[in-house]
Amino acid sequence: MAGTKMGVVGCGGRMGRMLVAEIVASEGCALAGGCAKPGTGYINQDIGELAGVGRLGISVGDSTEKLIRDSDVVIEFTTPAATATHAAQAAGLGKAMVIGTTGLSVKESDGVRQASRRIPIVWAPNMSLGINLLLGLVEDVARRLGPEGASKLWRCTIAARSTPPRARHSPLAVR
């Protein structure tokens, strides 16, 4: 059995490379291909070599539409503007998506929501297990305490903070 054909938009990035490696290593999954933005230097490279899993004989492309057409599901980790465009393309082609892009504007988010009316979309701007566990625990505690109980016990603000680019890739970035 060939498995679910998965395409990776943004396959040259850190997350894209990891996704390619995971797809190749996972039973029931087949790599349909990957694409990168023209000018990045990744176009026509072997996607397996780019991901560090060895030569696969699949070249990185520059056509998102072709990749979506060739995939059962496309995984998207790019920029907010590109994500909204790719969601519209996937909806037009009737292909499912997984979106992990962060920082979408209201307009871009609305575009993804419109696409989700036509195709299945899993959209989680933060795929970190730790963050999603924390969000689930906070929601569970708040539900158990109710609105009045929670406000008497604590006051909490969760604020997003951008990590400087150099620190993001450092082992010290995890604090």
mmCIF file of C-alpha atoms in Angstrom:
data_model
loop_
_atom_site.group_PDB
_atom_site.id
_atom_site.type_symbol
_atom_site.label_atom_id
_atom_site.label_comp_id
_atom_site.label_asym_id
_atom_site.label_seq_id
_atom_site.Cartn_x
_atom_site.Cartn_y
_atom_site.Cartn_z
ATOM 1 C CA MET A 1 0.000 0.000 0.000
ATOM 2 C CA ALA A 2 1.397 3.382 -1.027
ATOM 3 C CA GLY A 3 -0.149 5.339 1.843
ATOM 4 C CA THR A 4 -1.477 8.868 2.064
ATOM 5 C CA LYS A 5 0.364 11.126 -0.378
ATOM 6 C CA MET A 6 1.600 14.171 1.543
ATOM 7 C CA GLY A 7 3.102 17.313 0.092
ATOM 8 C CA VAL A 8 5.135 19.841 2.067
ATOM 9 C CA VAL A 9 4.869 23.518 1.157
ATOM 10 C CA GLY A 10 7.955 25.290 2.470
ATOM 11 C CA CYS A 11 10.040 22.100 2.470
ATOM 12 C CA GLY A 12 13.332 24.008 2.658
ATOM 13 C CA GLY A 13 12.665 25.498 6.083
ATOM 14 C CA ARG A 14 13.481 23.888 9.426
ATOM 15 C CA MET A 15 9.934 22.582 9.947
ATOM 16 C CA GLY A 16 9.592 21.596 6.298
ATOM 17 C CA ARG A 17 12.755 19.496 6.395
ATOM 18 C CA MET A 18 11.636 17.794 9.601
ATOM 19 C CA LEU A 19 8.214 17.058 8.083
ATOM 20 C CA VAL A 20 9.785 15.492 4.999
ATOM 21 C CA ALA A 21 11.943 13.251 7.198
ATOM 22 C CA GLU A 22 8.940 12.214 9.316
ATOM 23 C CA ILE A 23 6.752 11.470 6.293
ATOM 24 C CA VAL A 24 9.458 9.299 4.746
ATOM 25 C CA ALA A 25 9.920 7.413 8.033
ATOM 26 C CA SER A 26 6.210 6.901 8.776
ATOM 27 C CA GLU A 27 4.279 3.816 7.770
ATOM 28 C CA GLY A 28 1.146 4.616 5.803
ATOM 29 C CA CYS A 29 2.588 7.879 4.469
ATOM 30 C CA ALA A 30 4.058 8.613 1.053
ATOM 31 C CA LEU A 31 5.908 11.786 0.136
ATOM 32 C CA ALA A 32 4.179 13.417 -2.842
ATOM 33 C CA GLY A 33 6.854 16.109 -2.976
ATOM 34 C CA GLY A 34 7.666 19.538 -1.720
ATOM 35 C CA CYS A 35 7.941 23.057 -2.978
ATOM 36 C CA ALA A 36 9.831 26.161 -1.995
ATOM 37 C CA LYS A 37 9.648 29.818 -2.877
ATOM 38 C CA PRO A 38 11.519 30.674 -6.077
ATOM 39 C CA GLY A 39 14.857 32.286 -5.322
ATOM 40 C CA THR A 40 15.491 30.327 -2.114
ATOM 41 C CA GLY A 41 18.095 28.088 -3.728
ATOM 42 C CA TYR A 42 16.174 24.887 -2.919
ATOM 43 C CA ILE A 43 14.402 24.477 -6.276
ATOM 44 C CA ASN A 44 15.471 21.297 -8.145
ATOM 45 C CA GLN A 45 17.448 19.938 -5.167
ATOM 46 C CA ASP A 46 16.671 16.376 -4.111
ATOM 47 C CA ILE A 47 14.157 16.733 -1.281
ATOM 48 C CA GLY A 48 15.564 13.758 0.647
ATOM 49 C CA GLU A 49 19.090 15.157 0.605
ATOM 50 C CA LEU A 50 17.725 18.541 1.683
ATOM 51 C CA ALA A 51 15.939 16.874 4.614
ATOM 52 C CA GLY A 52 18.987 14.801 5.544
ATOM 53 C CA VAL A 53 17.401 11.410 4.812
ATOM 54 C CA GLY A 54 19.323 10.533 1.651
ATOM 55 C CA ARG A 55 18.505 10.756 -2.014
ATOM 56 C CA LEU A 56 14.813 10.120 -2.804
ATOM 57 C CA GLY A 57 14.750 11.072 -6.483
ATOM 58 C CA ILE A 58 12.128 13.777 -5.872
ATOM 59 C CA SER A 59 13.113 17.331 -6.797
ATOM 60 C CA VAL A 60 11.923 20.359 -4.854
ATOM 61 C CA GLY A 61 9.483 22.254 -7.048
ATOM 62 C CA ASP A 62 8.310 25.842 -7.227
ATOM 63 C CA SER A 63 4.640 25.232 -8.126
ATOM 64 C CA THR A 64 2.366 25.054 -5.106
ATOM 65 C CA GLU A 65 -0.583 24.292 -7.362
ATOM 66 C CA LYS A 66 1.158 21.224 -8.852
ATOM 67 C CA LEU A 67 2.178 19.990 -5.399
ATOM 68 C CA ILE A 68 -1.368 20.374 -4.052
ATOM 69 C CA ARG A 69 -2.765 18.590 -7.123
ATOM 70 C CA ASP A 70 -0.303 15.668 -6.650
ATOM 71 C CA SER A 71 -1.044 15.299 -2.900
ATOM 72 C CA ASP A 72 -3.875 13.802 -0.867
ATOM 73 C CA VAL A 73 -3.068 16.316 1.856
ATOM 74 C CA VAL A 74 -0.695 19.259 1.872
ATOM 75 C CA ILE A 75 1.182 20.415 4.969
ATOM 76 C CA GLU A 76 1.770 24.158 5.126
ATOM 77 C CA PHE A 77 4.429 25.919 7.233
ATOM 78 C CA THR A 78 5.222 29.124 5.343
ATOM 79 C CA THR A 79 4.273 32.783 5.712
ATOM 80 C CA PRO A 80 0.817 34.149 6.624
ATOM 81 C CA ALA A 81 0.132 35.686 3.196
ATOM 82 C CA ALA A 82 1.271 32.540 1.397
ATOM 83 C CA THR A 83 -0.793 30.325 3.713
ATOM 84 C CA ALA A 84 -4.015 32.152 2.866
ATOM 85 C CA THR A 85 -3.258 31.861 -0.857
ATOM 86 C CA HIS A 86 -2.381 28.169 -0.579
ATOM 87 C CA ALA A 87 -5.558 27.444 1.402
ATOM 88 C CA ALA A 88 -7.610 28.987 -1.407
ATOM 89 C CA GLN A 89 -5.692 26.884 -3.975
ATOM 90 C CA ALA A 90 -6.257 23.691 -1.959
ATOM 91 C CA ALA A 91 -9.965 24.490 -1.625
ATOM 92 C CA GLY A 92 -10.199 25.004 -5.380
ATOM 93 C CA LEU A 93 -8.536 21.629 -5.973
ATOM 94 C CA GLY A 94 -10.490 19.844 -3.221
ATOM 95 C CA LYS A 95 -7.374 18.813 -1.254
ATOM 96 C CA ALA A 96 -7.065 18.648 2.544
ATOM 97 C CA MET A 97 -4.526 20.783 4.445
ATOM 98 C CA VAL A 98 -2.613 20.874 7.701
ATOM 99 C CA ILE A 99 -1.576 24.420 8.583
ATOM 100 C CA GLY A 100 1.010 25.314 11.203
ATOM 101 C CA THR A 101 1.812 28.854 10.081
ATOM 102 C CA THR A 102 1.726 31.511 12.802
ATOM 103 C CA GLY A 103 0.910 35.217 12.702
ATOM 104 C CA LEU A 104 -2.038 35.297 10.305
ATOM 105 C CA SER A 105 -3.896 38.601 10.147
ATOM 106 C CA VAL A 106 -7.671 38.742 10.540
ATOM 107 C CA LYS A 107 -8.064 38.863 6.746
ATOM 108 C CA GLU A 108 -5.692 35.915 6.219
ATOM 109 C CA SER A 109 -7.428 33.925 8.972
ATOM 110 C CA ASP A 110 -10.785 34.612 7.334
ATOM 111 C CA GLY A 111 -9.378 33.262 4.064
ATOM 112 C CA VAL A 112 -8.364 30.018 5.779
ATOM 113 C CA ARG A 113 -11.799 29.775 7.433
ATOM 114 C CA GLN A 114 -13.492 30.229 4.049
ATOM 115 C CA ALA A 115 -11.331 27.451 2.574
ATOM 116 C CA SER A 116 -12.259 25.198 5.526
ATOM 117 C CA ARG A 117 -15.898 25.333 4.416
ATOM 118 C CA ARG A 118 -14.879 23.439 1.271
ATOM 119 C CA ILE A 119 -12.042 21.153 2.418
ATOM 120 C CA PRO A 120 -10.835 19.535 5.643
ATOM 121 C CA ILE A 121 -8.241 21.752 7.354
ATOM 122 C CA VAL A 122 -6.314 21.081 10.555
ATOM 123 C CA TRP A 123 -5.098 24.504 11.674
ATOM 124 C CA ALA A 124 -2.911 24.790 14.750
ATOM 125 C CA PRO A 125 -0.624 27.830 14.788
ATOM 126 C CA ASN A 126 1.395 26.249 17.587
ATOM 127 C CA MET A 127 2.044 22.537 17.238
ATOM 128 C CA SER A 128 4.226 22.351 20.345
ATOM 129 C CA LEU A 129 3.125 19.515 22.622
ATOM 130 C CA GLY A 130 4.043 21.546 25.726
ATOM 131 C CA ILE A 131 2.024 24.613 24.709
ATOM 132 C CA ASN A 132 -1.018 22.559 23.732
ATOM 133 C CA LEU A 133 -0.821 20.599 26.995
ATOM 134 C CA LEU A 134 -0.617 23.875 28.951
ATOM 135 C CA LEU A 135 -3.593 25.336 27.063
ATOM 136 C CA GLY A 136 -5.615 22.185 27.765
ATOM 137 C CA LEU A 137 -4.750 22.230 31.466
ATOM 138 C CA VAL A 138 -5.619 25.916 31.837
ATOM 139 C CA GLU A 139 -8.934 25.344 30.065
ATOM 140 C CA ASP A 140 -9.706 22.336 32.291
ATOM 141 C CA VAL A 141 -8.922 24.201 35.526
ATOM 142 C CA ALA A 142 -10.928 27.240 34.435
ATOM 143 C CA ARG A 143 -13.906 25.026 33.550
ATOM 144 C CA ARG A 144 -13.764 23.251 36.945
ATOM 145 C CA LEU A 145 -13.524 26.475 38.928
ATOM 146 C CA GLY A 146 -16.100 28.391 36.936
ATOM 147 C CA PRO A 147 -15.810 32.095 36.153
ATOM 148 C CA GLU A 148 -16.132 33.318 39.726
ATOM 149 C CA GLY A 149 -13.828 30.734 41.302
ATOM 150 C CA ALA A 150 -11.082 31.309 38.768
ATOM 151 C CA SER A 151 -11.129 35.081 39.197
ATOM 152 C CA LYS A 152 -10.759 34.734 42.987
ATOM 153 C CA LEU A 153 -7.770 32.396 42.774
ATOM 154 C CA TRP A 154 -5.554 34.078 40.207
ATOM 155 C CA ARG A 155 -5.206 36.633 37.556
ATOM 156 C CA CYS A 156 -3.250 35.533 34.528
ATOM 157 C CA THR A 157 -2.098 37.146 31.314
ATOM 158 C CA ILE A 158 -0.528 35.131 28.520
ATOM 159 C CA ALA A 159 1.529 37.302 26.205
ATOM 160 C CA ALA A 160 3.362 36.265 23.063
ATOM 161 C CA ARG A 161 7.055 37.087 22.968
ATOM 162 C CA SER A 162 9.266 36.865 19.956
ATOM 163 C CA THR A 163 12.610 35.179 20.498
ATOM 164 C CA PRO A 164 15.568 36.888 18.785
ATOM 165 C CA PRO A 165 16.534 34.945 15.605
ATOM 166 C CA ARG A 166 19.941 33.820 16.876
ATOM 167 C CA ALA A 167 18.559 32.646 20.206
ATOM 168 C CA ARG A 168 15.764 30.636 18.529
ATOM 169 C CA HIS A 169 18.210 27.977 17.350
ATOM 170 C CA SER A 170 20.247 27.916 20.530
ATOM 171 C CA PRO A 171 19.815 25.261 23.250
ATOM 172 C CA LEU A 172 19.556 28.214 25.633
ATOM 173 C CA ALA A 173 16.395 29.415 23.836
ATOM 174 C CA VAL A 174 14.353 26.963 25.884
ATOM 175 C CA ARG A 175 13.835 28.648 29.219
#
